[in-house]
XYZ file of C-alpha atoms in Angstrom:
312
model
C 68.892 59.121 59.013
C 71.464 56.306 58.907
C 72.725 54.342 61.903
C 71.353 51.567 64.082
C 67.777 51.909 65.310
C 65.622 49.763 67.547
C 61.842 49.425 67.757
C 60.626 47.772 70.968
C 57.222 46.658 72.199
C 55.749 44.053 74.550
C 54.470 40.793 73.125
C 53.192 37.424 74.291
C 55.003 34.111 74.104
C 52.628 32.949 71.362
C 53.464 36.018 69.313
C 57.189 35.517 69.953
C 56.977 31.901 68.789
C 55.173 32.935 65.621
C 57.947 35.447 64.923
C 60.667 32.870 65.632
C 58.900 30.505 63.233
C 59.309 33.006 60.408
C 56.071 34.968 60.600
C 57.724 38.339 60.047
C 56.910 41.497 58.115
C 57.616 41.938 54.409
C 60.033 44.830 54.765
C 63.001 45.810 52.623
C 65.508 45.907 54.111
C 64.361 43.339 56.615
C 65.097 44.223 60.262
C 66.547 41.658 62.628
C 63.894 40.499 65.092
C 64.832 39.373 68.598
C 62.288 38.080 71.127
C 63.049 37.864 74.842
C 61.262 36.320 77.811
C 60.904 39.186 80.291
C 59.412 37.201 83.199
C 60.264 33.515 83.562
C 57.360 31.197 82.725
C 54.965 34.111 82.146
C 53.454 33.701 78.696
C 52.247 37.318 78.682
C 55.556 38.990 79.569
C 57.750 38.870 76.469
C 59.475 41.610 74.470
C 60.069 42.144 70.771
C 63.061 44.172 69.578
C 63.413 45.012 65.884
C 66.832 46.276 64.815
C 67.137 48.476 61.721
C 70.221 49.827 59.991
C 68.386 53.054 59.193
C 65.637 55.104 60.789
C 62.353 53.185 60.378
C 59.484 55.065 58.796
C 55.883 54.985 59.971
C 55.026 52.024 57.737
C 57.909 49.960 59.124
C 56.931 50.773 62.705
C 53.336 49.810 61.968
C 54.495 46.521 60.446
C 56.439 45.686 63.609
C 53.480 46.658 65.809
C 51.277 44.299 63.783
C 53.416 41.387 64.966
C 52.144 41.883 68.519
C 48.438 42.671 68.197
C 47.706 41.596 71.779
C 49.446 44.628 73.243
C 47.940 48.090 73.507
C 51.349 49.669 74.091
C 52.826 51.913 71.456
C 56.226 50.848 70.078
C 59.223 52.769 71.361
C 61.781 53.886 68.803
C 65.363 54.728 69.684
C 68.599 55.347 67.906
C 71.427 53.179 69.182
C 75.040 54.183 69.680
C 77.387 53.331 66.846
C 78.236 49.953 68.322
C 77.686 46.366 67.287
C 74.161 45.761 68.600
C 74.261 42.045 67.729
C 77.284 41.628 69.949
C 75.600 43.624 72.701
C 72.434 41.527 72.454
C 74.398 38.307 72.890
C 76.979 39.489 75.385
C 76.405 38.335 78.925
C 74.537 35.147 78.033
C 75.081 32.543 80.708
C 77.282 29.583 79.698
C 75.354 26.525 78.557
C 76.278 22.988 79.623
C 74.704 20.317 77.390
C 76.014 16.776 77.596
C 79.775 16.976 77.278
C 79.655 20.476 75.758
C 80.120 23.769 77.580
C 79.179 26.676 75.302
C 80.082 30.222 76.297
C 80.305 33.629 74.654
C 82.966 35.138 76.899
C 85.607 34.182 79.415
C 84.367 31.220 81.437
C 86.002 28.334 83.245
C 85.212 25.088 81.451
C 84.072 22.433 83.941
C 86.271 19.382 84.341
C 85.421 16.739 81.771
C 83.493 19.133 79.501
C 84.509 20.267 76.037
C 84.476 24.046 75.831
C 83.144 25.798 72.738
C 83.661 29.548 72.633
C 81.132 31.192 70.321
C 81.872 34.900 70.325
C 78.930 37.266 70.357
C 78.974 38.857 66.941
C 77.575 38.989 63.439
C 75.680 35.692 63.325
C 73.275 34.040 65.720
C 73.851 30.584 67.117
C 75.214 30.550 70.643
C 73.386 27.334 71.589
C 71.007 28.956 74.059
C 67.837 28.440 72.033
C 65.976 25.151 72.601
C 66.523 24.067 69.005
C 70.302 24.335 69.107
C 70.701 22.969 72.633
C 68.418 20.104 71.582
C 70.660 19.349 68.613
C 73.739 19.394 70.868
C 72.013 16.934 73.199
C 71.013 14.707 70.271
C 74.536 14.639 68.831
C 76.036 13.888 72.228
C 73.493 11.116 72.746
C 74.407 9.540 69.407
C 78.077 9.477 70.382
C 77.266 8.100 73.828
C 75.344 5.291 72.115
C 78.412 4.411 70.048
C 77.204 5.863 66.757
C 79.949 6.698 64.257
C 79.726 8.901 61.190
C 82.177 9.342 58.332
C 80.546 12.129 56.314
C 78.578 14.889 58.041
C 76.856 18.013 56.716
C 75.429 20.907 58.734
C 72.937 22.864 56.611
C 72.403 26.459 57.814
C 75.391 26.354 60.133
C 75.075 29.927 61.501
C 78.047 30.282 63.850
C 79.277 26.749 63.150
C 78.417 25.460 66.618
C 76.836 22.146 65.575
C 79.564 21.471 63.028
C 82.165 22.045 65.760
C 80.321 19.661 68.069
C 80.265 16.999 65.353
C 83.972 17.534 64.716
C 84.720 16.954 68.393
C 82.547 13.846 68.624
C 83.759 12.302 65.358
C 87.218 13.794 64.695
C 87.900 11.519 61.719
C 84.718 12.499 59.879
C 84.683 14.694 56.788
C 82.439 17.607 57.784
C 80.750 20.112 55.478
C 79.090 23.257 56.881
C 76.904 25.451 54.690
C 74.871 28.609 55.032
C 72.944 30.792 52.614
C 74.533 33.846 54.270
C 78.173 34.555 53.362
C 78.599 36.469 56.643
C 77.652 33.348 58.597
C 80.320 31.365 56.759
C 82.889 34.057 57.587
C 81.816 33.884 61.243
C 82.032 30.081 61.211
C 85.556 30.286 59.802
C 86.592 32.720 62.560
C 84.968 30.603 65.264
C 86.614 27.445 63.911
C 90.020 29.078 64.265
C 89.205 30.272 67.788
C 88.130 26.759 68.811
C 90.959 24.913 67.110
C 88.634 23.152 64.682
C 90.439 22.161 61.485
C 89.354 20.618 58.231
C 85.776 21.885 57.896
C 84.619 22.368 54.309
C 82.701 25.661 54.383
C 80.298 26.471 51.552
C 77.971 29.407 50.885
C 74.923 27.613 49.504
C 71.133 27.771 49.323
C 70.254 24.411 50.802
C 72.012 21.801 48.677
C 71.939 23.927 45.521
C 75.699 23.962 45.054
C 77.849 21.465 43.172
C 80.311 21.300 46.071
C 77.540 20.092 48.395
C 76.348 17.325 46.093
C 79.887 16.308 45.104
C 80.673 15.410 48.729
C 77.473 13.359 49.094
C 76.202 10.994 50.291
C 76.346 11.943 53.960
C 75.617 9.538 56.792
C 74.649 12.381 59.144
C 72.612 15.348 57.879
C 71.949 18.230 60.310
C 69.561 21.095 59.528
C 68.641 23.547 62.289
C 66.727 26.213 60.372
C 62.948 26.773 60.150
C 59.924 24.649 59.304
C 59.299 26.262 55.888
C 62.796 25.639 54.528
C 62.876 22.184 56.130
C 59.744 21.186 54.200
C 60.986 22.824 51.000
C 64.336 21.046 51.221
C 63.064 17.590 52.142
C 63.781 16.093 48.688
C 67.201 17.760 48.644
C 68.256 16.531 52.071
C 66.919 13.042 51.388
C 68.818 12.988 48.091
C 72.197 13.744 49.705
C 71.652 11.267 52.564
C 73.267 7.851 52.364
C 70.947 4.827 52.689
C 70.026 4.508 56.362
C 71.633 7.849 57.216
C 70.635 9.822 60.297
C 68.851 13.129 59.656
C 68.617 15.633 62.518
C 66.096 18.450 62.044
C 65.355 21.447 64.270
C 64.021 24.979 64.175
C 60.386 23.891 64.074
C 57.555 24.332 66.538
C 55.770 21.246 67.826
C 52.642 22.351 65.949
C 54.700 22.200 62.726
C 56.102 18.731 63.368
C 53.464 16.774 61.442
C 54.045 18.820 58.283
C 57.825 18.417 58.511
C 57.636 14.690 59.205
C 55.192 14.213 56.316
C 57.579 15.924 53.905
C 60.423 13.575 54.855
C 58.254 10.465 55.045
C 57.278 11.187 51.441
C 60.991 10.979 50.606
C 61.411 7.550 52.190
C 62.568 8.686 55.647
C 61.362 7.177 58.926
C 60.851 9.343 62.038
C 62.738 7.884 65.003
C 62.571 10.271 67.960
C 61.164 13.656 68.936
C 62.785 15.762 71.648
C 60.115 18.230 72.777
C 61.603 21.361 74.353
C 58.896 23.759 75.446
C 57.061 24.539 72.209
C 59.957 23.469 69.976
C 60.791 20.005 68.680
C 64.028 18.352 67.561
C 63.474 15.430 65.178
C 65.711 12.477 64.420
C 64.886 10.484 61.302
C 66.437 7.623 59.354
C 66.859 7.841 55.585
C 65.421 5.047 53.459
C 67.186 1.766 52.807
C 67.840 2.919 49.262
C 69.167 6.326 48.322
C 66.334 8.699 47.463
C 66.116 9.810 43.849
C 64.025 12.996 43.384
C 61.355 12.988 40.722
C 62.408 16.320 39.242
C 64.494 19.442 39.740
C 64.527 21.015 43.166
C 62.195 23.936 43.795
C 63.625 26.634 46.088
C 60.086 27.890 46.790
C 59.403 27.980 50.510
C 62.811 29.178 51.615
C 61.391 32.573 52.707
C 62.159 33.185 56.340
C 65.435 31.253 56.306
C 67.091 31.881 59.654
C 70.584 31.568 60.948
C 71.226 28.987 63.649
C 69.328 30.060 66.792
């Protein structure tokens, strides 16, 4: 039966973090997985919702249940009304104030002195509420507060465009490229850019840097990638190759337990880790590219991109 369906079951925070890190089922089509903290600061009281665009069969339900082995509860399955469940899942999120940015999904009064960014609940994730995205906003704001200036910026895996918009506000004269592997995300970014009065972004549908338009605009003096640990490691040579000598590289979407592997991948490409912003179990990394532009030893290998996620 067609339509929107949801499978729900309790999970733990550890299980939720594993899911957020890309440890999902091998299903086709892949459902959208959303984890929610049910009770504040209670590691045992989380919830997993899996959204399907068709009625899930027994094998799909079992695959979702396997993501939360700690629970004895049976998954609940329900058909949703013919409405936009992504919008519903994001609607009502409290506004987020990070540095000089005030991010909101609906009508909200922007505090005096803050820069409002309206990211409508909709077809792509990336409202700034996850630790990885709020950490990137804080890092970008901190760079500007410290007097850093950038002329060429790229946001890899832009999602809703939020980080690209923030960079555009902080460095209005910079040439900014925003990419995503998902064409829908680029459409959403374009819509959000119009809604926020952001002009001049170069939007590209691309798998990492594997597009001539991405490399033609290189080198970049600020490279942003808020995705997942697997793709970050896979793309280390690519991101290092498009970075200008001494460029700043901002990485997020990784758990603290994955930080060593991510840092090692970039260190091998001549980058130097500078700072780590630990936010609960997530980490936001700032690195500096090598003094000379990195030249990869061979062609890029897209292996490892499984589990690519939109901006969270």
